[in-house]
C-alpha cells in the first residue's frame, strides 16, 4: 500500500495469518526485508513466512536495537553487553566493564558506545567483530554531562553533545572526533567543538558522513563537519516540537499546530519537511493520532498510531508479505492522506 502514490483503503482481505505464541514483551522490527524479534532473553530473525533464519540467546535487562542498512546491534542499556548481527547471524560481541548509556552503529558495522560509571563517562568505538578501535574518558568537571553521541555513516566521524551547568548557567557543546587521517595529529582525535549558551542539545545525528543535525529545546541546527565544524542553518521551532525524524536527504518535524487559517486551525499537528540544507520543501497540518514517524526508502513519510514496523524493505514486498508482517506485529488497519510534492508523496497512516 505504501508504494502507491495516492491510495486509501477502508477494508482488507487477509491472505496469510499467523498465531502469535510469544508474549507482549517481544518487540518486532523489519531488518533487511525480514523480521527481527527481540526481548530480554534473546533475538529471533525470521522471514515473512515465519521461517527461522537465525536466533541468539542472551540475558539483558533493557535491550535496545540500532540498525544500519546491513547491520543491527542489540545492546543492554545500563548493562554491559552488545551483540552485532547481519542477515546471516552473529558478527561479534562487545562486553564492557562499565554500564552502557548509548549505542550507535555505522553502515559497515562499526559500533560507538557511551559508557558511564561513578560520574565519569567513557567513549568506546568497536568494529563489527567487537574489537576495540578507540576509547577514552570524559570527566564531567572538564566537559559537562554527555547527552548524546552520533556516528557518521562510514564510522570515521564521531560527535558528543555535552551539557554543563557547573556555574549555574546552561551551556552546551558538541565535540567532534575524526578517526581518519585528518584527526591523526589532533589531541584525542578532536577536530573541533561548537559551543552554545542557554540551550540544551539532547539529540544529535549524522546525515551521512559530513552533515550533522543537533536537536535543541529551542531550535534545530544543521552543521557541516567535513572540515572544521560550521553551523550552516538554524531552524527555530514556531511551536512545541513533538517529533523529529530524518534520513540522509530530508528532515521532518512534527509540531503543535498554531495556524490561524480557516482551513488548518482545527488540525492538531503541523508537519514540516526540510532538505538536508535546511530549506523547507513541504508543510502540512493534520489531526490523526500517531506514535511514530519515519521516512521510507523513497522519501515518503510513514506515521502510525499503533504497532509500528519499519517499511524500508530491501525488496518489493507483495500484498501477502505486507499483510503477514503487519499481522505479526499486531498492526490492524490504517487510513492515509496524500501530502506529496514534486512527485514524492507523504502518507499519514493510523488505525
Coordinates of C-alpha atoms in Angstrom, one line a residue:
X1 CA 0.0 0.0 0.0
X2 CA 2.7 2.5 0.8
X3 CA 4.4 2.1 -2.6
X4 CA 1.5 3.7 -4.4
X5 CA 1.4 7.4 -4.7
X6 CA -2.2 8.1 -3.8
X7 CA -4.3 5.3 -2.3
X8 CA -6.7 4.9 0.6
X9 CA -8.0 1.6 2.0
X10 CA -11.2 1.0 4.0
X11 CA -11.1 -2.8 4.1
X12 CA -8.8 -5.7 3.6
X13 CA -8.8 -9.5 3.0
X14 CA -6.2 -11.5 4.9
X15 CA -4.2 -13.8 2.6
X16 CA -1.9 -15.2 5.3
X17 CA -2.4 -15.4 9.1
X18 CA 0.0 -16.5 11.9
X19 CA -0.9 -17.0 15.5
X20 CA 1.4 -15.3 18.0
X21 CA 2.8 -17.8 20.5
X22 CA 5.0 -15.3 22.3
X23 CA 4.4 -12.7 25.0
X24 CA 3.8 -8.9 24.7
X25 CA 7.4 -8.4 26.0
X26 CA 8.7 -9.2 22.5
X27 CA 9.4 -6.3 20.1
X28 CA 9.4 -6.7 16.3
X29 CA 11.4 -4.7 13.7
X30 CA 12.0 -5.1 10.0
X31 CA 15.6 -5.8 9.1
X32 CA 16.8 -6.3 5.6
X33 CA 13.4 -7.5 4.4
X34 CA 12.8 -9.9 7.2
X35 CA 11.6 -9.8 10.8
X36 CA 13.8 -9.3 13.9
X37 CA 12.1 -10.2 17.1
X38 CA 13.9 -9.5 20.4
X39 CA 13.3 -9.5 24.1
X40 CA 15.2 -9.6 27.4
X41 CA 16.4 -13.2 26.8
X42 CA 17.2 -13.4 23.1
X43 CA 16.6 -12.5 19.4
X44 CA 15.0 -14.4 16.5
X45 CA 15.3 -13.5 12.9
X46 CA 12.6 -14.9 10.6
X47 CA 11.5 -14.5 7.0
X48 CA 8.0 -13.2 6.2
X49 CA 6.7 -16.8 6.2
X50 CA 7.8 -17.0 9.9
X51 CA 10.6 -19.5 9.0
X52 CA 13.6 -19.1 11.3
X53 CA 16.9 -17.8 9.8
X54 CA 18.9 -17.5 13.0
X55 CA 18.5 -17.0 16.7
X56 CA 20.7 -15.7 19.5
X57 CA 20.2 -16.2 23.3
X58 CA 21.3 -13.6 25.8
X59 CA 20.2 -12.1 29.1
X60 CA 19.6 -8.3 29.1
X61 CA 17.6 -6.0 31.4
X62 CA 16.8 -3.3 28.9
X63 CA 17.7 -4.3 25.3
X64 CA 17.7 -1.7 22.6
X65 CA 18.3 -2.1 18.9
X66 CA 20.1 0.2 16.5
X67 CA 20.4 -0.5 12.8
X68 CA 22.2 0.5 9.6
X69 CA 21.4 -0.8 6.2
X70 CA 23.3 -4.1 6.7
X71 CA 23.9 -4.5 10.4
X72 CA 22.0 -4.5 13.6
X73 CA 23.3 -4.1 17.2
X74 CA 21.4 -5.2 20.3
X75 CA 22.7 -3.6 23.4
X76 CA 21.8 -3.7 27.1
X77 CA 21.2 -0.1 28.3
X78 CA 22.7 0.1 31.9
X79 CA 24.2 -3.3 31.2
X80 CA 27.5 -4.4 29.6
X81 CA 26.7 -6.4 26.5
X82 CA 26.3 -5.6 22.8
X83 CA 25.7 -8.2 20.1
X84 CA 26.3 -7.3 16.4
X85 CA 24.4 -9.1 13.6
X86 CA 24.0 -9.1 9.9
X87 CA 21.4 -11.0 7.9
X88 CA 23.4 -14.3 8.3
X89 CA 23.7 -14.1 12.1
X90 CA 26.1 -13.0 14.8
X91 CA 29.2 -11.0 13.7
X92 CA 30.6 -10.1 17.0
X93 CA 30.1 -9.4 20.7
X94 CA 31.2 -6.5 22.9
X95 CA 31.4 -6.9 26.6
X96 CA 32.2 -3.7 28.6
X97 CA 33.3 -3.2 32.2
X98 CA 31.1 -0.2 32.6
X99 CA 27.3 0.4 32.1
X100 CA 26.2 1.3 28.6
X101 CA 24.3 4.6 28.2
X102 CA 24.0 4.9 24.3
X103 CA 24.7 2.6 21.3
X104 CA 25.1 3.8 17.7
X105 CA 26.1 1.8 14.6
X106 CA 27.6 2.8 11.3
X107 CA 27.0 1.5 7.8
X108 CA 29.9 -1.0 7.9
X109 CA 29.0 -2.3 11.4
X110 CA 31.3 -0.1 13.5
X111 CA 29.7 0.4 16.9
X112 CA 30.0 3.5 19.1
X113 CA 29.3 3.3 22.8
X114 CA 28.8 5.9 25.5
X115 CA 29.5 4.4 28.9
X116 CA 29.2 5.8 32.4
X117 CA 30.4 4.8 35.9
X118 CA 30.8 6.8 39.1
X119 CA 30.3 10.2 37.4
X120 CA 32.8 9.5 34.7
X121 CA 31.7 9.0 31.1
X122 CA 33.7 6.9 28.6
X123 CA 33.6 6.7 24.8
X124 CA 34.3 3.4 23.1
X125 CA 34.5 2.5 19.3
X126 CA 34.5 -1.1 18.1
X127 CA 34.4 -2.9 14.8
X128 CA 31.7 -5.3 13.8
X129 CA 33.6 -8.2 15.3
X130 CA 33.8 -6.5 18.7
X131 CA 37.4 -5.4 18.5
X132 CA 38.1 -2.1 20.2
X133 CA 39.2 0.6 17.7
X134 CA 39.4 3.6 20.1
X135 CA 38.4 4.6 23.6
X136 CA 38.7 7.4 26.1
X137 CA 37.0 9.1 29.1
X138 CA 35.2 12.3 29.6
X139 CA 35.2 13.9 33.0
X140 CA 32.1 15.9 34.0
X141 CA 34.1 18.7 35.7
X142 CA 36.0 19.3 32.4
X143 CA 33.4 18.9 29.7
X144 CA 30.0 18.6 31.2
X145 CA 27.5 15.8 31.2
X146 CA 27.1 13.8 27.9
X147 CA 23.6 14.0 26.4
X148 CA 24.0 12.0 23.2
X149 CA 26.5 10.6 20.7
X150 CA 26.5 10.4 16.9
X151 CA 28.4 8.2 14.5
X152 CA 28.9 9.0 10.8
X153 CA 27.7 6.6 8.1
X154 CA 31.3 5.5 7.4
X155 CA 32.2 5.3 11.1
X156 CA 35.1 7.7 10.7
X157 CA 33.5 10.7 12.4
X158 CA 32.1 10.8 15.9
X159 CA 30.3 13.6 17.9
X160 CA 29.3 14.0 21.5
X161 CA 26.7 16.5 22.9
X162 CA 27.6 17.8 26.3
X163 CA 25.6 19.8 28.9
X164 CA 27.4 21.9 31.5
X165 CA 25.6 23.7 34.4
X166 CA 28.5 23.8 36.8
X167 CA 28.4 27.6 37.2
X168 CA 24.7 27.9 37.4
X169 CA 24.1 28.7 33.8
X170 CA 23.1 26.4 30.9
X171 CA 25.9 25.8 28.4
X172 CA 26.0 23.1 25.7
X173 CA 28.8 21.9 23.4
X174 CA 29.3 19.4 20.7
X175 CA 32.7 17.9 20.4
X176 CA 33.8 16.4 17.0
X177 CA 36.2 13.5 16.6
X178 CA 37.8 12.3 13.4
X179 CA 39.4 8.9 13.1
X180 CA 40.8 9.2 9.6
X181 CA 44.0 11.0 8.5
X182 CA 42.5 14.4 9.3
X183 CA 42.3 13.6 13.0
X184 CA 45.6 11.7 13.4
X185 CA 47.6 14.7 14.5
X186 CA 44.9 16.1 16.8
X187 CA 44.8 15.5 20.5
X188 CA 42.4 12.7 21.2
X189 CA 41.3 13.0 17.5
X190 CA 39.2 16.1 18.5
X191 CA 39.0 18.3 15.4
X192 CA 36.6 20.9 16.7
X193 CA 34.0 22.0 19.2
X194 CA 30.8 24.1 18.8
X195 CA 29.6 25.9 22.0
X196 CA 26.1 27.2 22.7
X197 CA 24.6 29.2 25.6
X198 CA 21.1 28.9 27.1
X199 CA 20.1 25.8 25.2
X200 CA 20.1 22.1 25.8
X201 CA 21.0 19.6 23.0
X202 CA 19.7 16.2 23.9
X203 CA 19.9 14.7 20.4
X204 CA 22.4 14.7 17.6
X205 CA 22.6 12.6 14.5
X206 CA 24.8 12.4 11.3
X207 CA 23.1 12.7 8.0
X208 CA 25.6 10.7 6.0
X209 CA 29.3 11.5 6.6
X210 CA 29.7 15.2 6.6
X211 CA 26.4 16.7 7.9
X212 CA 25.1 16.6 11.4
X213 CA 21.8 17.8 12.9
X214 CA 21.6 19.0 16.5
X215 CA 18.2 19.0 18.1
X216 CA 17.9 21.5 20.9
X217 CA 15.0 22.6 23.1
X218 CA 14.6 25.8 21.1
X219 CA 15.8 25.1 17.5
X220 CA 17.3 22.7 15.1
X221 CA 20.9 23.3 13.9
X222 CA 22.4 21.8 10.7
X223 CA 26.2 21.6 10.8
X224 CA 28.8 20.9 8.1
X225 CA 31.6 18.7 9.5
X226 CA 33.7 17.8 6.5
X227 CA 36.4 20.2 7.8
X228 CA 36.2 22.5 10.8
X229 CA 32.6 22.1 12.1
X230 CA 30.4 25.0 11.0
X231 CA 26.8 25.7 11.6
X232 CA 25.1 26.2 8.2
X233 CA 21.5 26.6 9.2
X234 CA 19.3 27.2 12.3
X235 CA 15.6 26.5 12.3
X236 CA 13.6 27.9 15.2
X237 CA 10.5 26.0 16.3
X238 CA 7.4 28.0 15.8
X239 CA 5.6 25.9 18.5
X240 CA 6.2 22.9 20.7
X241 CA 8.3 20.2 19.0
X242 CA 6.6 16.7 19.2
X243 CA 8.6 14.5 16.9
X244 CA 11.7 14.7 14.7
X245 CA 12.6 12.1 12.1
X246 CA 15.2 12.0 9.3
X247 CA 17.2 10.2 6.7
X248 CA 20.2 11.3 4.6
X249 CA 18.1 13.5 2.4
X250 CA 15.3 15.0 4.4
X251 CA 14.4 16.1 8.0
X252 CA 10.9 16.0 9.3
X253 CA 9.5 18.0 12.2
X254 CA 6.0 17.5 13.8
X255 CA 5.0 20.4 15.9
X256 CA 1.8 21.7 17.6
X257 CA -0.3 23.4 15.0
X258 CA -0.7 27.1 15.7
X259 CA -2.1 28.1 12.3
X260 CA -4.9 30.7 12.3
X261 CA -6.1 29.9 8.8
X262 CA -9.7 28.8 8.5
X263 CA -8.7 25.6 6.7
X264 CA -6.0 24.5 9.2
X265 CA -6.8 25.9 12.6
X266 CA -8.7 22.8 13.7
X267 CA -5.8 20.5 13.0
X268 CA -3.7 19.4 15.9
X269 CA -0.3 19.0 14.3
X270 CA 1.9 20.6 11.7
X271 CA 4.4 18.5 9.8
X272 CA 7.4 20.4 8.2
X273 CA 9.8 18.7 5.8
X274 CA 13.2 20.2 5.2
X275 CA 16.0 19.1 2.9
X276 CA 19.5 18.5 4.3
X277 CA 20.4 22.1 3.6
X278 CA 17.6 23.3 5.8
X279 CA 15.3 24.5 3.1
X280 CA 11.6 24.0 3.7
X281 CA 10.1 21.8 1.0
X282 CA 6.7 20.9 2.4
X283 CA 4.4 21.8 5.2
X284 CA 1.1 20.0 6.1
X285 CA -1.3 20.1 9.0
X286 CA -3.2 17.0 10.3
X287 CA -5.1 15.8 13.3
X288 CA -4.6 12.0 13.3
X289 CA -3.2 10.4 16.4
X290 CA 0.3 8.9 15.8
X291 CA 3.1 7.2 17.8
X292 CA 6.0 7.3 15.4
X293 CA 7.0 8.9 12.1
X294 CA 9.8 7.9 9.7
X295 CA 10.9 8.3 6.1
X296 CA 10.7 5.3 3.7
X297 CA 13.3 4.4 1.1
X298 CA 11.5 6.6 -1.5
X299 CA 11.5 9.6 1.0
X300 CA 7.8 9.1 1.8
X301 CA 6.7 9.7 5.4
X302 CA 5.1 7.0 7.3
X303 CA 3.3 7.7 10.6
X304 CA 1.5 5.1 12.6
X305 CA -0.8 5.2 15.6
X306 CA -0.3 1.6 16.6
X307 CA 2.1 -1.4 16.1
X308 CA 4.8 0.4 14.2
X309 CA 7.1 -1.6 11.9
X310 CA 9.8 -0.3 9.6
X311 CA 8.8 -0.4 5.9
X312 CA 12.2 0.3 4.4
X313 CA 12.3 -3.0 2.7
X314 CA 15.3 -4.1 0.7
X315 CA 12.9 -5.9 -1.7
X316 CA 9.4 -5.0 -3.1
X317 CA 7.0 -7.0 -0.9
X318 CA 3.8 -8.3 -2.3
X319 CA 0.4 -7.8 -0.7
X320 CA 0.5 -11.1 1.2
X321 CA 4.0 -10.4 2.6
X322 CA 2.9 -6.9 3.8
X323 CA -0.1 -8.4 5.5
X324 CA 2.0 -11.1 7.0
X325 CA 4.4 -8.6 8.6
X326 CA 1.5 -6.4 9.7
X327 CA -0.3 -9.4 11.4
X328 CA 2.9 -10.5 13.2
X329 CA 3.4 -7.0 14.6
X330 CA -0.2 -6.6 15.6
X331 CA -1.0 -3.9 13.1
X332 CA -4.6 -3.8 12.2
X333 CA -5.7 -1.4 9.5
X334 CA -5.0 2.2 8.5
X335 CA -6.0 5.2 6.5
X336 CA -3.9 7.6 4.6
X337 CA -3.8 11.1 3.2
X338 CA -1.6 12.5 0.5
X339 CA 0.7 15.4 1.2
X340 CA 3.3 15.0 -1.6
X341 CA 5.5 17.4 -3.5
X342 CA 7.4 17.1 -6.8
X343 CA 6.0 13.6 -7.4
X344 CA 7.1 12.4 -4.0
X345 CA 4.2 11.8 -1.6
X346 CA 3.9 11.6 2.1
X347 CA 1.3 9.5 4.0
X348 CA -0.2 9.7 7.4
X349 CA -1.3 6.2 8.4
X350 CA -3.4 5.4 11.5
X351 CA -5.9 2.9 12.7

